[in-house]
Short mmCIF file of C-alpha atoms and ligand atoms in Angstrom, two decimals:
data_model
loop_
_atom_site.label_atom_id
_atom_site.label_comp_id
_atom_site.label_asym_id
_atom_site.label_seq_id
_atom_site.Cartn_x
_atom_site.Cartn_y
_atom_site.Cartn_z
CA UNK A 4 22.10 45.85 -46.17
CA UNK A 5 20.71 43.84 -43.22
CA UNK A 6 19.44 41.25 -46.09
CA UNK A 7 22.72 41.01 -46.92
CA UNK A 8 24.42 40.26 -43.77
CA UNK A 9 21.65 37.72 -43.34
CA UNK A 10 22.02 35.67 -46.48
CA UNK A 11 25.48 34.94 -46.01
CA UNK A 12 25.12 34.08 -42.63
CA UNK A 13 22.48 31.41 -43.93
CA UNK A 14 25.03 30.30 -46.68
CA UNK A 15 27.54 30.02 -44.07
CA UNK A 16 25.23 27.90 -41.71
CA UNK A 17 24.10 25.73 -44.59
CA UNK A 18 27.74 25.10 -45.26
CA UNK A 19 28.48 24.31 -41.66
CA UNK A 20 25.67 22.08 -42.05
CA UNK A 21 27.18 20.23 -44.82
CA UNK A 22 29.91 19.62 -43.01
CA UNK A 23 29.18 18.67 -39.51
CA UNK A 24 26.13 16.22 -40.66
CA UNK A 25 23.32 18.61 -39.66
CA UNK A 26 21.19 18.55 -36.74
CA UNK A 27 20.65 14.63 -36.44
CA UNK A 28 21.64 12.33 -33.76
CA UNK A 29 24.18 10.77 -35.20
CA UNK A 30 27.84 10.05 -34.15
CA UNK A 31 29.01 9.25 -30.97
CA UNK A 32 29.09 12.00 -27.70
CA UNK A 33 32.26 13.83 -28.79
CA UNK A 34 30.89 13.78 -32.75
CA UNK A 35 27.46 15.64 -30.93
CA UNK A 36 29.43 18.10 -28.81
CA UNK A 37 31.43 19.14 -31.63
CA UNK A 38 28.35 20.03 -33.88
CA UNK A 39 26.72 21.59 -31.49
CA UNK A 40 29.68 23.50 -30.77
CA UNK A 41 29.67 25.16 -34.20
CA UNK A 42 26.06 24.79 -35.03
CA UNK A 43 24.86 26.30 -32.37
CA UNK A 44 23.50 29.73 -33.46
CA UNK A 45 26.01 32.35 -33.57
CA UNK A 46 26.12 35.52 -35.76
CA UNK A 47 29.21 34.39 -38.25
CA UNK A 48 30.22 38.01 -37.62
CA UNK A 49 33.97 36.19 -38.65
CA UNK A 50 32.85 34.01 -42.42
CA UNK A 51 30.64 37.38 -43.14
CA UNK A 52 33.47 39.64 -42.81
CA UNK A 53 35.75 37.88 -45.03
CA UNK A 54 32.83 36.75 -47.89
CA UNK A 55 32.48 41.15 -47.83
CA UNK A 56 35.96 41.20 -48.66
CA UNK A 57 35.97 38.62 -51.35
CA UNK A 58 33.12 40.73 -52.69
CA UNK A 59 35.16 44.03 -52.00
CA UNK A 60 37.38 42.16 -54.84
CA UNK A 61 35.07 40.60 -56.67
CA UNK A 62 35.12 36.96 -55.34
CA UNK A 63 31.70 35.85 -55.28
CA UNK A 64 30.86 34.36 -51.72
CA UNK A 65 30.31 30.79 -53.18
CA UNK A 66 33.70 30.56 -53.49
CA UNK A 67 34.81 31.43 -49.63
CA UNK A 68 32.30 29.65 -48.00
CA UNK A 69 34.41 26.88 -46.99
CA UNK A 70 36.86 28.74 -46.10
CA UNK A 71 34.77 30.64 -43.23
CA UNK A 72 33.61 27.96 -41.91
CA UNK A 73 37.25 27.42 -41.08
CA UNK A 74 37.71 30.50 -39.54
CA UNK A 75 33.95 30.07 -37.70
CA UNK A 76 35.70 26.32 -36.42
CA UNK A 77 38.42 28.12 -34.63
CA UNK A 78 35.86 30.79 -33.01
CA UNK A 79 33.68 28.22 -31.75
CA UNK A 80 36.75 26.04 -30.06
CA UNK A 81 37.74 28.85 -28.26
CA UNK A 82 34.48 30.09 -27.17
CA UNK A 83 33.74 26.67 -26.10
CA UNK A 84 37.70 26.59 -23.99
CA UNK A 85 36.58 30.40 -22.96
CA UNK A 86 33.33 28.91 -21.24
CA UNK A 87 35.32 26.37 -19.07
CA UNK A 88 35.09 26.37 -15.29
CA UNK A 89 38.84 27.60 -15.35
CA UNK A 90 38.36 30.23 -17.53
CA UNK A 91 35.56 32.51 -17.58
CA UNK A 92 33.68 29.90 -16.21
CA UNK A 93 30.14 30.67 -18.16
CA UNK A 94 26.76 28.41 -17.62
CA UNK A 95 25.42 29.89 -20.73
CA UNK A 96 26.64 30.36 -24.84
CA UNK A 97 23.97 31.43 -27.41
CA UNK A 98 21.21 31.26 -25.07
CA UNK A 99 21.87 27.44 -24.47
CA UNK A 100 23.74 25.68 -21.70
CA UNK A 101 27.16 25.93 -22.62
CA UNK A 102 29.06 22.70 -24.39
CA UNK A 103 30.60 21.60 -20.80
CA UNK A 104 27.55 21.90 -19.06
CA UNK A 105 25.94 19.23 -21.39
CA UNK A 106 28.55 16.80 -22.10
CA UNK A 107 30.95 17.90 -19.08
CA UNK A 108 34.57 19.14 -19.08
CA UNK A 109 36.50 16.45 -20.64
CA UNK A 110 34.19 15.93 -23.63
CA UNK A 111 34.27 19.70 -24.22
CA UNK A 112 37.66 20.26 -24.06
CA UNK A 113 37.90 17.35 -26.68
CA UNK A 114 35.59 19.06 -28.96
CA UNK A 115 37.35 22.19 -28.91
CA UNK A 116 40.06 19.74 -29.94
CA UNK A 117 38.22 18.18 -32.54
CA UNK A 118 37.02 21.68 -34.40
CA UNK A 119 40.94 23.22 -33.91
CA UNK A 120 42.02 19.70 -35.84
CA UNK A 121 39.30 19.87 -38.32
CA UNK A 122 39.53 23.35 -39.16
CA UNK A 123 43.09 22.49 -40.31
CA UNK A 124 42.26 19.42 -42.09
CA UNK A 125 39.14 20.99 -44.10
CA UNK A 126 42.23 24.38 -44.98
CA UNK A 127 43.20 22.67 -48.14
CA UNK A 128 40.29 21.88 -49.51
CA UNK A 129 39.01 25.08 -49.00
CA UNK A 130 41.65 27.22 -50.48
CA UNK A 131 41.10 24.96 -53.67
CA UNK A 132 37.62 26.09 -54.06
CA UNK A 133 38.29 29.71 -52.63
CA UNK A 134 41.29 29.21 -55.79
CA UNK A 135 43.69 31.01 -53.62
CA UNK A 136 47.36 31.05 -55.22
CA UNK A 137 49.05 27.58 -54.29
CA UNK A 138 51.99 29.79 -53.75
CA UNK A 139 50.06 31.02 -50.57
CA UNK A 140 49.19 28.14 -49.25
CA UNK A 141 52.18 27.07 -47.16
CA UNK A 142 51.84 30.75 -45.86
CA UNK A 143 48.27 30.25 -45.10
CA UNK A 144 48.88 27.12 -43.31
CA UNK A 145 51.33 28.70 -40.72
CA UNK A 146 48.48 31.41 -40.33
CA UNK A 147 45.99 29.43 -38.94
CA UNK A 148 48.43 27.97 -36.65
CA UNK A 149 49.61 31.21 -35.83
CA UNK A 150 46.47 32.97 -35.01
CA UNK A 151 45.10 29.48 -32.22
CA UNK A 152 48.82 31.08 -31.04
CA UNK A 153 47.47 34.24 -30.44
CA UNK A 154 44.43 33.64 -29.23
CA UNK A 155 46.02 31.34 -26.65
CA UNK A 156 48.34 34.55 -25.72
CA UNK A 157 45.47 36.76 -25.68
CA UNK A 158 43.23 35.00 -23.46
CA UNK A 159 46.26 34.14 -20.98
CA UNK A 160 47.05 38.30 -20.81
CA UNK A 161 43.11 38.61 -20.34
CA UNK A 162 43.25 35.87 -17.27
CA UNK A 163 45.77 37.44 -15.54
CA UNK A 164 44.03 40.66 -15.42
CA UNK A 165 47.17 43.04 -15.05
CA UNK A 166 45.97 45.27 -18.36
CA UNK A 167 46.07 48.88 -16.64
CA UNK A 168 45.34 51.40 -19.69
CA UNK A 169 43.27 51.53 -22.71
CA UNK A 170 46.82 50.81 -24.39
CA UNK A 171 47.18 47.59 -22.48
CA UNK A 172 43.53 46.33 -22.90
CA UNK A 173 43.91 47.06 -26.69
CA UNK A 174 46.87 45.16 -27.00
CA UNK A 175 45.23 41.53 -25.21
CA UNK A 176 42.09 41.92 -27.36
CA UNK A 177 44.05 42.75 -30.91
CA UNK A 178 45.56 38.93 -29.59
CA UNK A 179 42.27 37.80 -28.30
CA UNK A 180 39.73 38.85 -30.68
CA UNK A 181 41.39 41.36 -33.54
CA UNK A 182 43.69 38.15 -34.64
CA UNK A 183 41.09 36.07 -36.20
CA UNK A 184 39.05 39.35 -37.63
CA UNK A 185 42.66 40.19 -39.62
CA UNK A 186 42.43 36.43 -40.51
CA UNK A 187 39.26 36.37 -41.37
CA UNK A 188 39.88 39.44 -44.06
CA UNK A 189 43.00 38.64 -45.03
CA UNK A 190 42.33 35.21 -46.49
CA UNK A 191 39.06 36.64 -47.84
CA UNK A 192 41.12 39.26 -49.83
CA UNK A 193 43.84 36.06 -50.82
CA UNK A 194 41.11 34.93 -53.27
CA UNK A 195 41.07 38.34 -54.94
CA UNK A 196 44.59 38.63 -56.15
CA UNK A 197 45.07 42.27 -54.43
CA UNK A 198 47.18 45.10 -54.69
CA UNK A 199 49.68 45.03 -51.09
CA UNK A 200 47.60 48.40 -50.61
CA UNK A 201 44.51 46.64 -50.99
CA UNK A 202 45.90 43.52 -48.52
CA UNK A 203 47.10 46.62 -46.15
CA UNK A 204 43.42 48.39 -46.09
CA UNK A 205 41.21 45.74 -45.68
CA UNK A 206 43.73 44.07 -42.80
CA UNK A 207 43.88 47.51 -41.54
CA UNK A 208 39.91 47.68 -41.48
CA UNK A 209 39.34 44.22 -39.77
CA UNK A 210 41.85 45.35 -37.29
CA UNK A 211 40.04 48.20 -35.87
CA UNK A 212 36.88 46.58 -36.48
CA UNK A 213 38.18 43.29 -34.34
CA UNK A 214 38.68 45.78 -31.71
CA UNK A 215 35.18 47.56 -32.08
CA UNK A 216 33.98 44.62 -31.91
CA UNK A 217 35.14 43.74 -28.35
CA UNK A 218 34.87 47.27 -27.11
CA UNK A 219 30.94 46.72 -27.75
CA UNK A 220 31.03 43.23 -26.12
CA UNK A 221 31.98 44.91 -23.11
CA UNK A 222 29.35 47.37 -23.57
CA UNK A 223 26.71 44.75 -24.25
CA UNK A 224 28.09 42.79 -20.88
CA UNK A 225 27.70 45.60 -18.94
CA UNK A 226 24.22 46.82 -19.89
CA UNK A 227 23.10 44.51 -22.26
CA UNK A 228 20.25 41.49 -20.94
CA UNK A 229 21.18 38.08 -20.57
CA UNK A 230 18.32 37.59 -23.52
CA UNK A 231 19.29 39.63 -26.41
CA UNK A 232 23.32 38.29 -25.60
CA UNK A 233 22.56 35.06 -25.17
CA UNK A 234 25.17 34.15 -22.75
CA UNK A 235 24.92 35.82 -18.60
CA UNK A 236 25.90 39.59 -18.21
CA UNK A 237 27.47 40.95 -15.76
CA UNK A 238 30.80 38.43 -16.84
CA UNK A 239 33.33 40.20 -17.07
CA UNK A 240 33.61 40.42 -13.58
CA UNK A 241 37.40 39.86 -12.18
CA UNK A 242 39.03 40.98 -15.83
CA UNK A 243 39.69 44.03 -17.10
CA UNK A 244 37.15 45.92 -19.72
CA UNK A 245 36.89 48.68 -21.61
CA UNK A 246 33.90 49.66 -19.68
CA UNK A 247 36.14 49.39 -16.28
CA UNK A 248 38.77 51.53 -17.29
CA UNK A 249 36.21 54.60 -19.64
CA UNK A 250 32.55 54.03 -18.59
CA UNK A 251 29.73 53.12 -20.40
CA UNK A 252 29.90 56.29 -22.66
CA UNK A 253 33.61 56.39 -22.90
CA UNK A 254 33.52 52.62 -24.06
CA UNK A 255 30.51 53.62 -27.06
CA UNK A 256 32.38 56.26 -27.54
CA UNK A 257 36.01 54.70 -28.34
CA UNK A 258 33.81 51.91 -30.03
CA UNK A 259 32.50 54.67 -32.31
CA UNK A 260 36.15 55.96 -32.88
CA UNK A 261 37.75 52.39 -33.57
CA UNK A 262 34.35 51.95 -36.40
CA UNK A 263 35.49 55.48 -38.25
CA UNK A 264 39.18 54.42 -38.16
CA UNK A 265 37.85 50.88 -39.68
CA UNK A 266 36.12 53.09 -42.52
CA UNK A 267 38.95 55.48 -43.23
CA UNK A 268 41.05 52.44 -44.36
CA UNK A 269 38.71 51.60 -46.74
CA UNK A 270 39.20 55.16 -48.59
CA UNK A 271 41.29 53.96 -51.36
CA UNK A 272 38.28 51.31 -52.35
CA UNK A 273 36.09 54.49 -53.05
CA UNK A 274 31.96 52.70 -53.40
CA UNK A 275 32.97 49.82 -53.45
CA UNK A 276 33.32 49.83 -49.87
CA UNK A 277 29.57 50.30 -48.95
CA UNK A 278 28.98 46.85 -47.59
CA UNK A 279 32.20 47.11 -45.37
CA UNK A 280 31.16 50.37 -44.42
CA UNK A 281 27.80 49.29 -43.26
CA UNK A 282 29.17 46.21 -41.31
CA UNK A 283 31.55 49.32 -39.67
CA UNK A 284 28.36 50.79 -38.39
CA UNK A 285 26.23 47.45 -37.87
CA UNK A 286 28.81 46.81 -35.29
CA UNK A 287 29.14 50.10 -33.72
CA UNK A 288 25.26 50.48 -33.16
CA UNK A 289 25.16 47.34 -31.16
CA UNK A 290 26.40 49.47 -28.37
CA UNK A 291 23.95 51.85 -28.50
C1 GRG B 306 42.77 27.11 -28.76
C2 GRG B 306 41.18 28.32 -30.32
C3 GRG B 306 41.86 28.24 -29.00
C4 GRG B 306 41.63 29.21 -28.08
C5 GRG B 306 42.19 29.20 -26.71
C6 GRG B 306 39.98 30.41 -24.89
C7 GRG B 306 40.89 31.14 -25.79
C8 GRG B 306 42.23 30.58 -26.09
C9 GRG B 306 40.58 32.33 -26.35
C10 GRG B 306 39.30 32.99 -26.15
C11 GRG B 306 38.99 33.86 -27.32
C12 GRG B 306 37.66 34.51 -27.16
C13 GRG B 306 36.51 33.72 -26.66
C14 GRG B 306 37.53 35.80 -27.47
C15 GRG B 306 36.25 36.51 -27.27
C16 GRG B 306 35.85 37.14 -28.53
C17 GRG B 306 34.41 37.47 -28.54
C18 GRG B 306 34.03 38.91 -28.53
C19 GRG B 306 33.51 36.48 -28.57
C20 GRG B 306 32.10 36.65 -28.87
O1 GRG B 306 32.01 36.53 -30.27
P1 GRG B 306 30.65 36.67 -31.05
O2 GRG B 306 29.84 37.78 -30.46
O3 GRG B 306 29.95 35.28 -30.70
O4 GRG B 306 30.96 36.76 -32.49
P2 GRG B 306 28.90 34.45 -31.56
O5 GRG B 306 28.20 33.61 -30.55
O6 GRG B 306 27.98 35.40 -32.27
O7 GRG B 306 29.72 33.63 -32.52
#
């Protein structure tokens, strides 16, 4: 299943390729910034998720790739606007100097600017070869503004720190990192003309995966090595985690929980939910 994982994150690089011009020299500063931005090497945990649920319902991968790389645009502005000296103020992002450490503050925040705007501009296209519904498209539009909303609301509730329960800290990160996880699954199932249960389970599934997901981040920052993460440890320093407020083990072990819920949604899809299933448990083992 690994081989899987791994060839769409290649076909989702090559596509980010295609669009951002590769790794040349080209452009001007703020053209640079923003391809390193999203070139940089990342794990596309986002464009795989939703090309496994276009498979989930039969849409072969080809036909979403754009379309993650849209989602994967708005995940690298906000890691790059996460980095900055006012935020979580990080030297380091995929094992390279973060963007405003390069090309300073004002070119970064531009760049995050730059992916947010072409992320929206590159939406139609995208939806025409994913051959989403036109009917949806409107809907889809507001989405993707919708979800830079959250995020926005998420990270604000995760700067100011005041989360005081597991209930609380679940809430900013469903905002902060479940919201483009849902996206990311939801449009993917758009291009497979499902069932509302089928929409419900597989949003239902990136929801408590979104949420895994983070739980294991803060796992990772608090034992992990600045090598294998690429980025410091130790980070999370002066916000909230899940590792705070349960421990290490209580943190792998609500991490484990969130991963089964994930699965459980998937019931109704019977097999056909193996790949899902194993990018359930792909995510859960990181923390272990
Ligand atoms: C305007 C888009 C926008 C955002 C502004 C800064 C901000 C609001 C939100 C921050 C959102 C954020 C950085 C959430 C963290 C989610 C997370 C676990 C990031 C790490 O994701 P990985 O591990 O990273 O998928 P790679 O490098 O593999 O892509």
């Amino acid at each position: 299943m690994k081989q899987v994982f791994e060839s769409l994150r290649r076909a989702i690089d090559s596509e980010l390729r295609v669009l951002f011009g590769g790794d040349g020299p080209e452009g001007g500063r703020l053209a640079r910034a923003t391809r390193e931005a999203v070139l940089s090497p990342g794990k596309r945990v986002r464009p795989i998720l939703m090309l496994l649920v276009g498979r989930l319902l039969a849409v072969p991968p080809g036909r979403l790739l754009r379309l993650g790389t849209v989602v994967e645009m708005v995940h690298a502005a906000s890691l790059v606007l996460d980095d900055l000296p006012s935020m979580d103020d990080a030297d380091i992002r995929r094992g390279r100097p973060a963007l405003h450490r390069v090309h300073g503050e004002a070119v970064a925040i531009l760049a995050a600017f730059d992916l947010l705007s072409r992320a929206h501009g590159e939406l139609p296209g995208a939806l025409a070869l994913a051959k989403v519904a036109r009917r949806r498209w409107a809907l889809i539009q507001e989405e993707l503004a919708a979800v830079v909303g959250e995020l926005c609301r998420g990270q604000d509730l995760d700067l100011a720190g005041e989360a005081a329960s597991v209930e609380d800290l679940e809430e900013v990160h469903a905002a902060k990192t479940g919201a483009l996880f849902v996206l990311a699954a939801r449009w993917g199932a758009y291009a497979g003309n499902p069932s509302a249960a089928e929409q419900a389970a597989v949003e239902g599934f990136a929801r408590n995966l979104g949420l895994a997901f983070q739980v294991v981040d803060d796992v990772l920052d608090a034992t992990g090595d600045a090598g294998t993460m690429g980025k410091p440890t130790g980070q999370d320093e002066g916000r909230t985690t899940f590792v705070d407020l349960l421990g290490v083990e209580g943190a792998r072990r609500l991490a484990a929980e969130l991963g089964a819920t994930a699965v459980t949604e998937l019931e109704l899809f019977g097999e056909r939910g193996t790949e899902l299933r194993a990018l359930a448990g792909e995510v859960v083992a990181r923390a272990s």
